[in-house]
């Protein structure tokens, strides 16, 4: 089943994001390689693809997991969680309807 992992950053998270980003992307790439990621990426803090020093306000990952518990466990082990980038992480079942 698909699960949405919706993460919200702490204020002024950009430096912590930059430091933890390689490990964060490497981990998501494993799911990509397994064909389990539908979409993943950050939420820019301003209305542009490259927010520069404005940074980001959170992230979204929609990926396939065998259960809500597995998705939650995966989300909890994210390097951004360990680095203190995220203030809150919500994991919910997701039903893809379109396209």
PDB file of N, CA, C and O in Angstrom, residues 2-3 16 26-27 30 36-38 40 42 45 48-49 55 72 76 86 89 91 96:
ATOM      1  N   UNK A   2       0.320   2.329  -0.499  1.00  0.00           N
ATOM      2  CA  UNK A   2       1.049   3.596  -0.498  1.00  0.00           C
ATOM      3  C   UNK A   2       0.814   4.334   0.811  1.00  0.00           C
ATOM      4  O   UNK A   2      -0.270   4.261   1.404  1.00  0.00           O
ATOM      5  N   UNK A   3       1.848   5.083   1.220  1.00  0.00           N
ATOM      6  CA  UNK A   3       1.780   5.912   2.426  1.00  0.00           C
ATOM      7  C   UNK A   3       2.387   7.271   2.115  1.00  0.00           C
ATOM      8  O   UNK A   3       3.383   7.369   1.400  1.00  0.00           O
ATOM      9  N   UNK A  16      20.847  22.700   8.893  1.00  0.00           N
ATOM     10  CA  UNK A  16      20.718  21.287   9.280  1.00  0.00           C
ATOM     11  C   UNK A  16      20.347  20.433   8.075  1.00  0.00           C
ATOM     12  O   UNK A  16      20.838  19.307   7.931  1.00  0.00           O
ATOM     13  N   UNK A  26      20.332   9.525  -0.037  1.00  0.00           N
ATOM     14  CA  UNK A  26      20.823   8.162  -0.248  1.00  0.00           C
ATOM     15  C   UNK A  26      19.778   7.143   0.212  1.00  0.00           C
ATOM     16  O   UNK A  26      19.522   6.139  -0.456  1.00  0.00           O
ATOM     17  N   UNK A  27      19.156   7.426   1.328  1.00  0.00           N
ATOM     18  CA  UNK A  27      18.138   6.536   1.874  1.00  0.00           C
ATOM     19  C   UNK A  27      16.895   6.480   0.991  1.00  0.00           C
ATOM     20  O   UNK A  27      16.344   5.403   0.748  1.00  0.00           O
ATOM     21  N   UNK A  30      17.345   4.396  -2.182  1.00  0.00           N
ATOM     22  CA  UNK A  30      17.155   2.952  -2.031  1.00  0.00           C
ATOM     23  C   UNK A  30      15.717   2.563  -2.378  1.00  0.00           C
ATOM     24  O   UNK A  30      15.491   1.564  -3.063  1.00  0.00           O
ATOM     25  N   UNK A  36       9.639   1.846  -5.390  1.00  0.00           N
ATOM     26  CA  UNK A  36       8.597   2.065  -4.390  1.00  0.00           C
ATOM     27  C   UNK A  36       8.186   3.519  -4.218  1.00  0.00           C
ATOM     28  O   UNK A  36       7.189   3.799  -3.559  1.00  0.00           O
ATOM     29  N   UNK A  37       8.926   4.467  -4.805  1.00  0.00           N
ATOM     30  CA  UNK A  37       8.613   5.888  -4.618  1.00  0.00           C
ATOM     31  C   UNK A  37       7.718   6.382  -5.754  1.00  0.00           C
ATOM     32  O   UNK A  37       8.032   6.208  -6.928  1.00  0.00           O
ATOM     33  N   UNK A  38       6.618   7.022  -5.388  1.00  0.00           N
ATOM     34  CA  UNK A  38       5.718   7.649  -6.348  1.00  0.00           C
ATOM     35  C   UNK A  38       6.155   9.089  -6.581  1.00  0.00           C
ATOM     36  O   UNK A  38       6.225   9.560  -7.704  1.00  0.00           O
ATOM     37  N   UNK A  40       8.603  12.405  -4.339  1.00  0.00           N
ATOM     38  CA  UNK A  40       9.314  12.837  -3.133  1.00  0.00           C
ATOM     39  C   UNK A  40       9.954  14.190  -3.398  1.00  0.00           C
ATOM     40  O   UNK A  40      10.427  14.447  -4.503  1.00  0.00           O
ATOM     41  N   UNK A  42      10.939  18.401  -1.355  1.00  0.00           N
ATOM     42  CA  UNK A  42      10.719  19.391  -0.300  1.00  0.00           C
ATOM     43  C   UNK A  42       9.679  20.435  -0.682  1.00  0.00           C
ATOM     44  O   UNK A  42       9.334  20.594  -1.856  1.00  0.00           O
ATOM     45  N   UNK A  45      10.098  27.342   0.931  1.00  0.00           N
ATOM     46  CA  UNK A  45       9.504  28.330   1.834  1.00  0.00           C
ATOM     47  C   UNK A  45       8.914  29.519   1.089  1.00  0.00           C
ATOM     48  O   UNK A  45       8.073  30.231   1.627  1.00  0.00           O
ATOM     49  N   UNK A  48       9.050  29.490  -5.382  1.00  0.00           N
ATOM     50  CA  UNK A  48      10.049  29.292  -6.424  1.00  0.00           C
ATOM     51  C   UNK A  48      10.690  27.931  -6.214  1.00  0.00           C
ATOM     52  O   UNK A  48      10.720  27.425  -5.082  1.00  0.00           O
ATOM     53  N   UNK A  49      11.195  27.330  -7.290  1.00  0.00           N
ATOM     54  CA  UNK A  49      11.831  26.020  -7.166  1.00  0.00           C
ATOM     55  C   UNK A  49      13.135  26.087  -6.375  1.00  0.00           C
ATOM     56  O   UNK A  49      13.513  25.134  -5.719  1.00  0.00           O
ATOM     57  N   UNK A  55      15.038  28.727   2.233  1.00  0.00           N
ATOM     58  CA  UNK A  55      14.989  27.330   2.644  1.00  0.00           C
ATOM     59  C   UNK A  55      13.667  26.644   2.354  1.00  0.00           C
ATOM     60  O   UNK A  55      12.952  26.990   1.416  1.00  0.00           O
ATOM     61  N   UNK A  72       5.984   4.071   9.173  1.00  0.00           N
ATOM     62  CA  UNK A  72       6.311   4.913  10.326  1.00  0.00           C
ATOM     63  C   UNK A  72       7.733   4.645  10.811  1.00  0.00           C
ATOM     64  O   UNK A  72       8.482   5.581  11.113  1.00  0.00           O
ATOM     65  N   UNK A  76      10.689   7.408  10.858  1.00  0.00           N
ATOM     66  CA  UNK A  76      11.358   7.747  12.117  1.00  0.00           C
ATOM     67  C   UNK A  76      12.882   7.631  12.019  1.00  0.00           C
ATOM     68  O   UNK A  76      13.602   8.278  12.783  1.00  0.00           O
ATOM     69  N   UNK A  86      13.281  18.108  11.214  1.00  0.00           N
ATOM     70  CA  UNK A  86      11.821  18.049  11.271  1.00  0.00           C
ATOM     71  C   UNK A  86      11.287  18.313  12.678  1.00  0.00           C
ATOM     72  O   UNK A  86      11.755  17.743  13.653  1.00  0.00           O
ATOM     73  N   UNK A  89       6.484  14.775  11.973  1.00  0.00           N
ATOM     74  CA  UNK A  89       6.360  13.868  10.841  1.00  0.00           C
ATOM     75  C   UNK A  89       5.039  13.111  10.993  1.00  0.00           C
ATOM     76  O   UNK A  89       4.784  12.507  12.024  1.00  0.00           O
ATOM     77  N   UNK A  91       2.549  10.228   9.158  1.00  0.00           N
ATOM     78  CA  UNK A  91       2.496   9.152   8.174  1.00  0.00           C
ATOM     79  C   UNK A  91       1.037   8.708   8.059  1.00  0.00           C
ATOM     80  O   UNK A  91       0.399   8.391   9.057  1.00  0.00           O
ATOM     81  N   UNK A  96      -3.793   6.489  -4.334  1.00  0.00           N
ATOM     82  CA  UNK A  96      -3.578   7.218  -5.583  1.00  0.00           C
ATOM     83  C   UNK A  96      -4.797   7.031  -6.481  1.00  0.00           C
ATOM     84  O   UNK A  96      -5.187   5.902  -6.785  1.00  0.00           O
TER      85      UNK A  96
END
